[in-house]
Amino acid sequence: GAGVSQTPSNKVTEKGKYVELRCDPISGHTALYWYRQSLGQGPEFLIYFQGTGAADDSGLPNDRFFAVRPEGSVSTLKIQRTERGDSAVYLCASSQGLGDSGANVLTFGAGSRLTVL
Amino acid sequence: GNSVTQMEGPVTLSEEAFLTINCTYTATGYPSLFWYVQYPGEGLQLLLKATKADDKGSNKGFEATYRKETTSFHLEKGSVQVSDSAVYFCALRDTGRRALTFGSGTRLQVQP
């Protein structure tokens, strides 16, 4: 597609429920990143994929968070047993590859706003 | 660990005023430095970057110089416009890592 698409744009759920957030990167982009942005803060890194594999998941806060990218394109961020502190905007970004060349600039999606009541 | 500190906002300026948004960083290696901008209702966009000491990044009239001696990457623009109103994020990517570390953002409001 023309940009990074994230769905849903807004999700309200109750504490303890399971949530899935989807990211559709730009076609042909091999690198995909998830970040979390809490109100008034900058984005915090969660995980990044190179192809189908999670190359760095050091930012996932605990084992309630998991992400997959089974075919190397669309990715799903999964949050189990949601807590109020999980409320944030979850951002997805993709790039054509790695490195700092112009072709590898990150393109961010508009985000999925998660509210846990 | 890595960290980025930005001046707090909001910064309110009149059109055509000079802009400086301060950014300092802490990193274990030799990071690349970035400024991202988030316009109202839009996703984060890369504004400019610098990959080594003394490099100057520039775009859309904005500039920032990578100063290793002061660990800084201050954003400047000589004459701001109303359309520059947005939230600006300073970020770094340390050597050997793909993850970006962001500052907390600075909101800029430009009044006509």
PDB file of N, CA and C in Angstrom, chain A residues 21-108:
ATOM      1  N   LEU A  21      -3.629  -5.959  17.733  1.00  0.00           N
ATOM      2  CA  LEU A  21      -3.465  -4.757  16.927  1.00  0.00           C
ATOM      3  C   LEU A  21      -2.703  -5.156  15.665  1.00  0.00           C
ATOM      4  N   ARG A  22      -3.189  -4.668  14.524  1.00  0.00           N
ATOM      5  CA  ARG A  22      -2.634  -5.119  13.251  1.00  0.00           C
ATOM      6  C   ARG A  22      -1.866  -4.009  12.558  1.00  0.00           C
ATOM      7  N   CYS A  23      -0.785  -4.403  11.893  1.00  0.00           N
ATOM      8  CA  CYS A  23       0.007  -3.454  11.113  1.00  0.00           C
ATOM      9  C   CYS A  23       0.246  -4.023   9.718  1.00  0.00           C
ATOM     10  N   ASP A  24      -0.081  -3.238   8.712  1.00  0.00           N
ATOM     11  CA  ASP A  24       0.160  -3.608   7.315  1.00  0.00           C
ATOM     12  C   ASP A  24       1.231  -2.656   6.774  1.00  0.00           C
ATOM     13  N   PRO A  25       2.458  -3.124   6.617  1.00  0.00           N
ATOM     14  CA  PRO A  25       3.542  -2.210   6.228  1.00  0.00           C
ATOM     15  C   PRO A  25       3.485  -1.868   4.746  1.00  0.00           C
ATOM     16  N   ILE A  26       4.365  -0.989   4.341  1.00  0.00           N
ATOM     17  CA  ILE A  26       4.493  -0.670   2.930  1.00  0.00           C
ATOM     18  C   ILE A  26       4.983  -1.918   2.188  1.00  0.00           C
ATOM     19  N   SER A  27       4.378  -2.168   1.048  1.00  0.00           N
ATOM     20  CA  SER A  27       4.722  -3.365   0.276  1.00  0.00           C
ATOM     21  C   SER A  27       6.217  -3.386  -0.042  1.00  0.00           C
ATOM     22  N   GLY A  28       6.841  -4.531   0.248  1.00  0.00           N
ATOM     23  CA  GLY A  28       8.262  -4.678  -0.048  1.00  0.00           C
ATOM     24  C   GLY A  28       9.185  -4.288   1.078  1.00  0.00           C
ATOM     25  N   HIS A  29       8.639  -3.676   2.138  1.00  0.00           N
ATOM     26  CA  HIS A  29       9.473  -3.313   3.285  1.00  0.00           C
ATOM     27  C   HIS A  29       9.744  -4.556   4.124  1.00  0.00           C
ATOM     28  N   THR A  30      11.038  -4.838   4.339  1.00  0.00           N
ATOM     29  CA  THR A  30      11.387  -6.062   5.051  1.00  0.00           C
ATOM     30  C   THR A  30      11.489  -5.846   6.563  1.00  0.00           C
ATOM     31  N   ALA A  31      11.765  -4.624   6.982  1.00  0.00           N
ATOM     32  CA  ALA A  31      11.905  -4.346   8.412  1.00  0.00           C
ATOM     33  C   ALA A  31      10.616  -3.725   8.945  1.00  0.00           C
ATOM     34  N   LEU A  32      10.160  -4.213  10.106  1.00  0.00           N
ATOM     35  CA  LEU A  32       8.925  -3.718  10.718  1.00  0.00           C
ATOM     36  C   LEU A  32       9.159  -3.535  12.205  1.00  0.00           C
ATOM     37  N   TYR A  33       8.676  -2.418  12.735  1.00  0.00           N
ATOM     38  CA  TYR A  33       8.918  -2.037  14.130  1.00  0.00           C
ATOM     39  C   TYR A  33       7.594  -1.732  14.823  1.00  0.00           C
ATOM     40  N   TRP A  34       7.543  -2.056  16.104  1.00  0.00           N
ATOM     41  CA  TRP A  34       6.443  -1.628  16.971  1.00  0.00           C
ATOM     42  C   TRP A  34       7.008  -0.724  18.068  1.00  0.00           C
ATOM     43  N   TYR A  35       6.291   0.377  18.295  1.00  0.00           N
ATOM     44  CA  TYR A  35       6.605   1.300  19.379  1.00  0.00           C
ATOM     45  C   TYR A  35       5.326   1.575  20.163  1.00  0.00           C
ATOM     46  N   ARG A  36       5.489   2.025  21.396  1.00  0.00           N
ATOM     47  CA  ARG A  36       4.357   2.413  22.227  1.00  0.00           C
ATOM     48  C   ARG A  36       4.579   3.850  22.689  1.00  0.00           C
ATOM     49  N   GLN A  37       3.531   4.670  22.548  1.00  0.00           N
ATOM     50  CA  GLN A  37       3.632   6.081  22.944  1.00  0.00           C
ATOM     51  C   GLN A  37       2.569   6.394  23.981  1.00  0.00           C
ATOM     52  N   SER A  38       2.996   6.636  25.208  1.00  0.00           N
ATOM     53  CA  SER A  38       2.077   7.038  26.260  1.00  0.00           C
ATOM     54  C   SER A  38       1.869   8.546  26.177  1.00  0.00           C
ATOM     55  N   LEU A  39       0.801   9.009  26.789  1.00  0.00           N
ATOM     56  CA  LEU A  39       0.423  10.421  26.698  1.00  0.00           C
ATOM     57  C   LEU A  39       1.559  11.319  27.186  1.00  0.00           C
ATOM     58  N   GLY A  40       1.939  12.276  26.349  1.00  0.00           N
ATOM     59  CA  GLY A  40       2.965  13.239  26.736  1.00  0.00           C
ATOM     60  C   GLY A  40       4.385  12.717  26.672  1.00  0.00           C
ATOM     61  N   GLN A  41       4.552  11.515  26.132  1.00  0.00           N
ATOM     62  CA  GLN A  41       5.886  10.928  26.054  1.00  0.00           C
ATOM     63  C   GLN A  41       6.273  10.651  24.608  1.00  0.00           C
ATOM     64  N   GLY A  42       7.560  10.380  24.396  1.00  0.00           N
ATOM     65  CA  GLY A  42       8.002   9.941  23.093  1.00  0.00           C
ATOM     66  C   GLY A  42       7.750   8.457  22.917  1.00  0.00           C
ATOM     67  N   PRO A  43       7.790   7.985  21.693  1.00  0.00           N
ATOM     68  CA  PRO A  43       7.606   6.551  21.443  1.00  0.00           C
ATOM     69  C   PRO A  43       8.695   5.731  22.134  1.00  0.00           C
ATOM     70  N   GLU A  44       8.276   4.555  22.640  1.00  0.00           N
ATOM     71  CA  GLU A  44       9.199   3.600  23.266  1.00  0.00           C
ATOM     72  C   GLU A  44       9.256   2.361  22.394  1.00  0.00           C
ATOM     73  N   PHE A  45      10.453   1.897  22.103  1.00  0.00           N
ATOM     74  CA  PHE A  45      10.627   0.715  21.274  1.00  0.00           C
ATOM     75  C   PHE A  45      10.089  -0.529  21.964  1.00  0.00           C
ATOM     76  N   LEU A  46       9.398  -1.371  21.195  1.00  0.00           N
ATOM     77  CA  LEU A  46       8.920  -2.656  21.704  1.00  0.00           C
ATOM     78  C   LEU A  46       9.665  -3.820  21.044  1.00  0.00           C
ATOM     79  N   ILE A  47       9.590  -3.895  19.702  1.00  0.00           N
ATOM     80  CA  ILE A  47      10.114  -5.061  18.991  1.00  0.00           C
ATOM     81  C   ILE A  47      10.342  -4.685  17.542  1.00  0.00           C
ATOM     82  N   TYR A  48      11.325  -5.358  16.903  1.00  0.00           N
ATOM     83  CA  TYR A  48      11.417  -5.184  15.469  1.00  0.00           C
ATOM     84  C   TYR A  48      11.663  -6.527  14.782  1.00  0.00           C
ATOM     85  N   PHE A  49      11.118  -6.631  13.570  1.00  0.00           N
ATOM     86  CA  PHE A  49      11.221  -7.822  12.728  1.00  0.00           C
ATOM     87  C   PHE A  49      12.059  -7.512  11.503  1.00  0.00           C
ATOM     88  N   GLN A  50      12.900  -8.450  11.152  1.00  0.00           N
ATOM     89  CA  GLN A  50      13.552  -8.441   9.850  1.00  0.00           C
ATOM     90  C   GLN A  50      13.008  -9.673   9.134  1.00  0.00           C
ATOM     91  N   GLY A  51      12.135  -9.453   8.161  1.00  0.00           N
ATOM     92  CA  GLY A  51      11.437 -10.579   7.560  1.00  0.00           C
ATOM     93  C   GLY A  51      10.428 -11.149   8.539  1.00  0.00           C
ATOM     94  N   THR A  52      10.461 -12.454   8.717  1.00  0.00           N
ATOM     95  CA  THR A  52       9.486 -13.118   9.585  1.00  0.00           C
ATOM     96  C   THR A  52       9.948 -13.208  11.028  1.00  0.00           C
ATOM     97  N   GLY A  53      11.237 -13.042  11.259  1.00  0.00           N
ATOM     98  CA  GLY A  53      11.773 -13.270  12.594  1.00  0.00           C
ATOM     99  C   GLY A  53      11.900 -12.001  13.410  1.00  0.00           C
ATOM    100  N   ALA A  54      11.674 -12.125  14.709  1.00  0.00           N
ATOM    101  CA  ALA A  54      11.866 -11.001  15.628  1.00  0.00           C
ATOM    102  C   ALA A  54      13.359 -10.856  15.893  1.00  0.00           C
ATOM    103  N   ALA A  55      13.972  -9.819  15.334  1.00  0.00           N
ATOM    104  CA  ALA A  55      15.411  -9.632  15.468  1.00  0.00           C
ATOM    105  C   ALA A  55      15.783  -9.004  16.812  1.00  0.00           C
ATOM    106  N   ASP A  56      14.853  -8.264  17.415  1.00  0.00           N
ATOM    107  CA  ASP A  56      15.118  -7.624  18.698  1.00  0.00           C
ATOM    108  C   ASP A  56      13.780  -7.405  19.385  1.00  0.00           C
ATOM    109  N   ASP A  57      13.537  -8.156  20.469  1.00  0.00           N
ATOM    110  CA  ASP A  57      12.288  -7.993  21.224  1.00  0.00           C
ATOM    111  C   ASP A  57      12.568  -7.473  22.621  1.00  0.00           C
ATOM    112  N   SER A  58      13.687  -6.788  22.782  1.00  0.00           N
ATOM    113  CA  SER A  58      14.124  -6.364  24.111  1.00  0.00           C
ATOM    114  C   SER A  58      13.228  -5.308  24.737  1.00  0.00           C
ATOM    115  N   GLY A  59      12.379  -4.657  23.936  1.00  0.00           N
ATOM    116  CA  GLY A  59      11.513  -3.617  24.476  1.00  0.00           C
ATOM    117  C   GLY A  59      10.163  -4.108  24.960  1.00  0.00           C
ATOM    118  N   LEU A  60       9.824  -5.356  24.703  1.00  0.00           N
ATOM    119  CA  LEU A  60       8.534  -5.873  25.195  1.00  0.00           C
ATOM    120  C   LEU A  60       8.546  -5.838  26.715  1.00  0.00           C
ATOM    121  N   PRO A  61       7.549  -5.206  27.335  1.00  0.00           N
ATOM    122  CA  PRO A  61       7.621  -4.968  28.788  1.00  0.00           C
ATOM    123  C   PRO A  61       7.486  -6.224  29.641  1.00  0.00           C
ATOM    124  N   ASN A  62       6.759  -7.213  29.180  1.00  0.00           N
ATOM    125  CA  ASN A  62       6.588  -8.451  29.947  1.00  0.00           C
ATOM    126  C   ASN A  62       5.979  -9.516  29.032  1.00  0.00           C
ATOM    127  N   ASP A  63       5.735 -10.692  29.585  1.00  0.00           N
ATOM    128  CA  ASP A  63       5.283 -11.803  28.742  1.00  0.00           C
ATOM    129  C   ASP A  63       3.809 -11.711  28.356  1.00  0.00           C
ATOM    130  N   ARG A  64       3.114 -10.644  28.736  1.00  0.00           N
ATOM    131  CA  ARG A  64       1.747 -10.466  28.250  1.00  0.00           C
ATOM    132  C   ARG A  64       1.740  -9.932  26.812  1.00  0.00           C
ATOM    133  N   PHE A  65       2.883  -9.406  26.398  1.00  0.00           N
ATOM    134  CA  PHE A  65       3.006  -8.821  25.064  1.00  0.00           C
ATOM    135  C   PHE A  65       3.720  -9.800  24.132  1.00  0.00           C
ATOM    136  N   PHE A  66       3.168  -9.939  22.933  1.00  0.00           N
ATOM    137  CA  PHE A  66       3.750 -10.840  21.945  1.00  0.00           C
ATOM    138  C   PHE A  66       3.434 -10.290  20.561  1.00  0.00           C
ATOM    139  N   ALA A  67       4.328 -10.484  19.614  1.00  0.00           N
ATOM    140  CA  ALA A  67       4.070 -10.015  18.257  1.00  0.00           C
ATOM    141  C   ALA A  67       4.515 -11.075  17.269  1.00  0.00           C
ATOM    142  N   VAL A  68       3.814 -11.144  16.151  1.00  0.00           N
ATOM    143  CA  VAL A  68       4.126 -12.107  15.105  1.00  0.00           C
ATOM    144  C   VAL A  68       4.112 -11.424  13.757  1.00  0.00           C
ATOM    145  N   ARG A  69       4.808 -12.087  12.813  1.00  0.00           N
ATOM    146  CA  ARG A  69       4.831 -11.592  11.430  1.00  0.00           C
ATOM    147  C   ARG A  69       5.053 -12.826  10.548  1.00  0.00           C
ATOM    148  N   PRO A  70       4.075 -13.693  10.480  1.00  0.00           N
ATOM    149  CA  PRO A  70       4.256 -15.043   9.937  1.00  0.00           C
ATOM    150  C   PRO A  70       4.691 -15.119   8.478  1.00  0.00           C
ATOM    151  N   GLU A  71       4.295 -14.152   7.666  1.00  0.00           N
ATOM    152  CA  GLU A  71       4.649 -14.221   6.244  1.00  0.00           C
ATOM    153  C   GLU A  71       5.573 -13.089   5.837  1.00  0.00           C
ATOM    154  N   GLY A  72       6.114 -12.398   6.810  1.00  0.00           N
ATOM    155  CA  GLY A  72       7.066 -11.340   6.500  1.00  0.00           C
ATOM    156  C   GLY A  72       6.438 -10.057   5.993  1.00  0.00           C
ATOM    157  N   SER A  73       5.116  -9.940   6.155  1.00  0.00           N
ATOM    158  CA  SER A  73       4.444  -8.712   5.732  1.00  0.00           C
ATOM    159  C   SER A  73       3.643  -8.158   6.908  1.00  0.00           C
ATOM    160  N   VAL A  74       2.354  -8.498   6.995  1.00  0.00           N
ATOM    161  CA  VAL A  74       1.493  -8.025   8.077  1.00  0.00           C
ATOM    162  C   VAL A  74       2.012  -8.528   9.424  1.00  0.00           C
ATOM    163  N   SER A  75       1.904  -7.664  10.427  1.00  0.00           N
ATOM    164  CA  SER A  75       2.289  -8.052  11.781  1.00  0.00           C
ATOM    165  C   SER A  75       1.114  -7.803  12.725  1.00  0.00           C
ATOM    166  N   THR A  76       1.028  -8.638  13.756  1.00  0.00           N
ATOM    167  CA  THR A  76       0.015  -8.471  14.787  1.00  0.00           C
ATOM    168  C   THR A  76       0.694  -8.379  16.141  1.00  0.00           C
ATOM    169  N   LEU A  77       0.350  -7.345  16.893  1.00  0.00           N
ATOM    170  CA  LEU A  77       0.796  -7.209  18.275  1.00  0.00           C
ATOM    171  C   LEU A  77      -0.328  -7.712  19.164  1.00  0.00           C
ATOM    172  N   LYS A  78      -0.001  -8.643  20.053  1.00  0.00           N
ATOM    173  CA  LYS A  78      -1.017  -9.287  20.883  1.00  0.00           C
ATOM    174  C   LYS A  78      -0.748  -8.953  22.342  1.00  0.00           C
ATOM    175  N   ILE A  79      -1.774  -8.529  23.037  1.00  0.00           N
ATOM    176  CA  ILE A  79      -1.636  -8.190  24.454  1.00  0.00           C
ATOM    177  C   ILE A  79      -2.653  -9.020  25.234  1.00  0.00           C
ATOM    178  N   GLN A  80      -2.143  -9.815  26.149  1.00  0.00           N
ATOM    179  CA  GLN A  80      -3.015 -10.654  26.981  1.00  0.00           C
ATOM    180  C   GLN A  80      -3.277  -9.958  28.314  1.00  0.00           C
ATOM    181  N   ARG A  81      -4.432 -10.285  28.897  1.00  0.00           N
ATOM    182  CA  ARG A  81      -4.762  -9.819  30.256  1.00  0.00           C
ATOM    183  C   ARG A  81      -4.427  -8.328  30.401  1.00  0.00           C
ATOM    184  N   THR A  82      -5.035  -7.518  29.558  1.00  0.00           N
ATOM    185  CA  THR A  82      -4.695  -6.092  29.525  1.00  0.00           C
ATOM    186  C   THR A  82      -4.860  -5.432  30.886  1.00  0.00           C
ATOM    187  N   GLU A  83      -4.003  -4.443  31.109  1.00  0.00           N
ATOM    188  CA  GLU A  83      -4.037  -3.656  32.342  1.00  0.00           C
ATOM    189  C   GLU A  83      -4.207  -2.188  31.959  1.00  0.00           C
ATOM    190  N   ARG A  84      -4.661  -1.379  32.921  1.00  0.00           N
ATOM    191  CA  ARG A  84      -4.897   0.040  32.636  1.00  0.00           C
ATOM    192  C   ARG A  84      -3.619   0.724  32.165  1.00  0.00           C
ATOM    193  N   GLY A  85      -2.493   0.277  32.681  1.00  0.00           N
ATOM    194  CA  GLY A  85      -1.207   0.859  32.286  1.00  0.00           C
ATOM    195  C   GLY A  85      -0.798   0.559  30.846  1.00  0.00           C
ATOM    196  N   ASP A  86      -1.523  -0.340  30.188  1.00  0.00           N
ATOM    197  CA  ASP A  86      -1.245  -0.628  28.776  1.00  0.00           C
ATOM    198  C   ASP A  86      -1.855   0.426  27.861  1.00  0.00           C
ATOM    199  N   SER A  87      -2.700   1.292  28.409  1.00  0.00           N
ATOM    200  CA  SER A  87      -3.330   2.343  27.596  1.00  0.00           C
ATOM    201  C   SER A  87      -2.264   3.240  26.997  1.00  0.00           C
ATOM    202  N   ALA A  88      -2.285   3.373  25.660  1.00  0.00           N
ATOM    203  CA  ALA A  88      -1.261   4.125  24.938  1.00  0.00           C
ATOM    204  C   ALA A  88      -1.624   4.097  23.457  1.00  0.00           C
ATOM    205  N   VAL A  89      -0.847   4.811  22.663  1.00  0.00           N
ATOM    206  CA  VAL A  89      -0.937   4.677  21.207  1.00  0.00           C
ATOM    207  C   VAL A  89       0.178   3.736  20.769  1.00  0.00           C
ATOM    208  N   TYR A  90      -0.193   2.697  20.046  1.00  0.00           N
ATOM    209  CA  TYR A  90       0.772   1.719  19.570  1.00  0.00           C
ATOM    210  C   TYR A  90       1.087   2.039  18.109  1.00  0.00           C
ATOM    211  N   LEU A  91       2.357   2.327  17.861  1.00  0.00           N
ATOM    212  CA  LEU A  91       2.802   2.753  16.545  1.00  0.00           C
ATOM    213  C   LEU A  91       3.550   1.634  15.839  1.00  0.00           C
ATOM    214  N   CYS A  92       3.300   1.524  14.559  1.00  0.00           N
ATOM    215  CA  CYS A  92       4.024   0.587  13.722  1.00  0.00           C
ATOM    216  C   CYS A  92       4.815   1.395  12.694  1.00  0.00           C
ATOM    217  N   ALA A  93       5.986   0.930  12.339  1.00  0.00           N
ATOM    218  CA  ALA A  93       6.792   1.573  11.312  1.00  0.00           C
ATOM    219  C   ALA A  93       7.446   0.506  10.459  1.00  0.00           C
ATOM    220  N   SER A  94       7.746   0.842   9.216  1.00  0.00           N
ATOM    221  CA  SER A  94       8.449  -0.104   8.357  1.00  0.00           C
ATOM    222  C   SER A  94       9.526   0.628   7.559  1.00  0.00           C
ATOM    223  N   SER A  95      10.505  -0.151   7.102  1.00  0.00           N
ATOM    224  CA  SER A  95      11.542   0.398   6.229  1.00  0.00           C
ATOM    225  C   SER A  95      11.956  -0.666   5.234  1.00  0.00           C
ATOM    226  N   GLN A  96      12.543  -0.188   4.146  1.00  0.00           N
ATOM    227  CA  GLN A  96      12.898  -1.106   3.063  1.00  0.00           C
ATOM    228  C   GLN A  96      13.978  -2.079   3.517  1.00  0.00           C
ATOM    229  N   GLY A  97      14.893  -1.591   4.346  1.00  0.00           N
ATOM    230  CA  GLY A  97      15.966  -2.437   4.848  1.00  0.00           C
ATOM    231  C   GLY A  97      16.551  -1.818   6.077  1.00  0.00           C
ATOM    232  N   LEU A  98      17.822  -2.070   6.286  1.00  0.00           N
ATOM    233  CA  LEU A  98      18.513  -1.547   7.452  1.00  0.00           C
ATOM    234  C   LEU A  98      19.503  -0.479   6.995  1.00  0.00           C
ATOM    235  N   GLY A  99      20.204   0.099   7.929  1.00  0.00           N
ATOM    236  CA  GLY A  99      21.176   1.124   7.570  1.00  0.00           C
ATOM    237  C   GLY A  99      20.542   2.491   7.533  1.00  0.00           C
ATOM    238  N   ASP A 100      21.337   3.499   7.282  1.00  0.00           N
ATOM    239  CA  ASP A 100      20.885   4.879   7.362  1.00  0.00           C
ATOM    240  C   ASP A 100      20.742   5.539   5.999  1.00  0.00           C
ATOM    241  N   SER A 101      20.717   4.761   4.933  1.00  0.00           N
ATOM    242  CA  SER A 101      20.539   5.377   3.626  1.00  0.00           C
ATOM    243  C   SER A 101      19.105   5.860   3.473  1.00  0.00           C
ATOM    244  N   GLY A 102      18.878   6.740   2.505  1.00  0.00           N
ATOM    245  CA  GLY A 102      17.544   7.303   2.315  1.00  0.00           C
ATOM    246  C   GLY A 102      16.478   6.257   2.084  1.00  0.00           C
ATOM    247  N   ALA A 103      16.860   5.142   1.444  1.00  0.00           N
ATOM    248  CA  ALA A 103      15.871   4.103   1.156  1.00  0.00           C
ATOM    249  C   ALA A 103      15.392   3.415   2.414  1.00  0.00           C
ATOM    250  N   ASN A 104      16.107   3.554   3.500  1.00  0.00           N
ATOM    251  CA  ASN A 104      15.764   2.828   4.721  1.00  0.00           C
ATOM    252  C   ASN A 104      15.133   3.709   5.772  1.00  0.00           C
ATOM    253  N   VAL A 105      14.639   4.858   5.364  1.00  0.00           N
ATOM    254  CA  VAL A 105      13.949   5.744   6.303  1.00  0.00           C
ATOM    255  C   VAL A 105      12.703   5.049   6.827  1.00  0.00           C
ATOM    256  N   LEU A 106      12.472   5.174   8.125  1.00  0.00           N
ATOM    257  CA  LEU A 106      11.268   4.602   8.726  1.00  0.00           C
ATOM    258  C   LEU A 106      10.044   5.391   8.294  1.00  0.00           C
ATOM    259  N   THR A 107       8.987   4.674   7.916  1.00  0.00           N
ATOM    260  CA  THR A 107       7.681   5.280   7.688  1.00  0.00           C
ATOM    261  C   THR A 107       6.750   4.786   8.775  1.00  0.00           C
ATOM    262  N   PHE A 108       6.172   5.705   9.527  1.00  0.00           N
ATOM    263  CA  PHE A 108       5.291   5.352  10.637  1.00  0.00           C
ATOM    264  C   PHE A 108       3.834   5.360  10.191  1.00  0.00           C
TER     265      PHE A 108
END
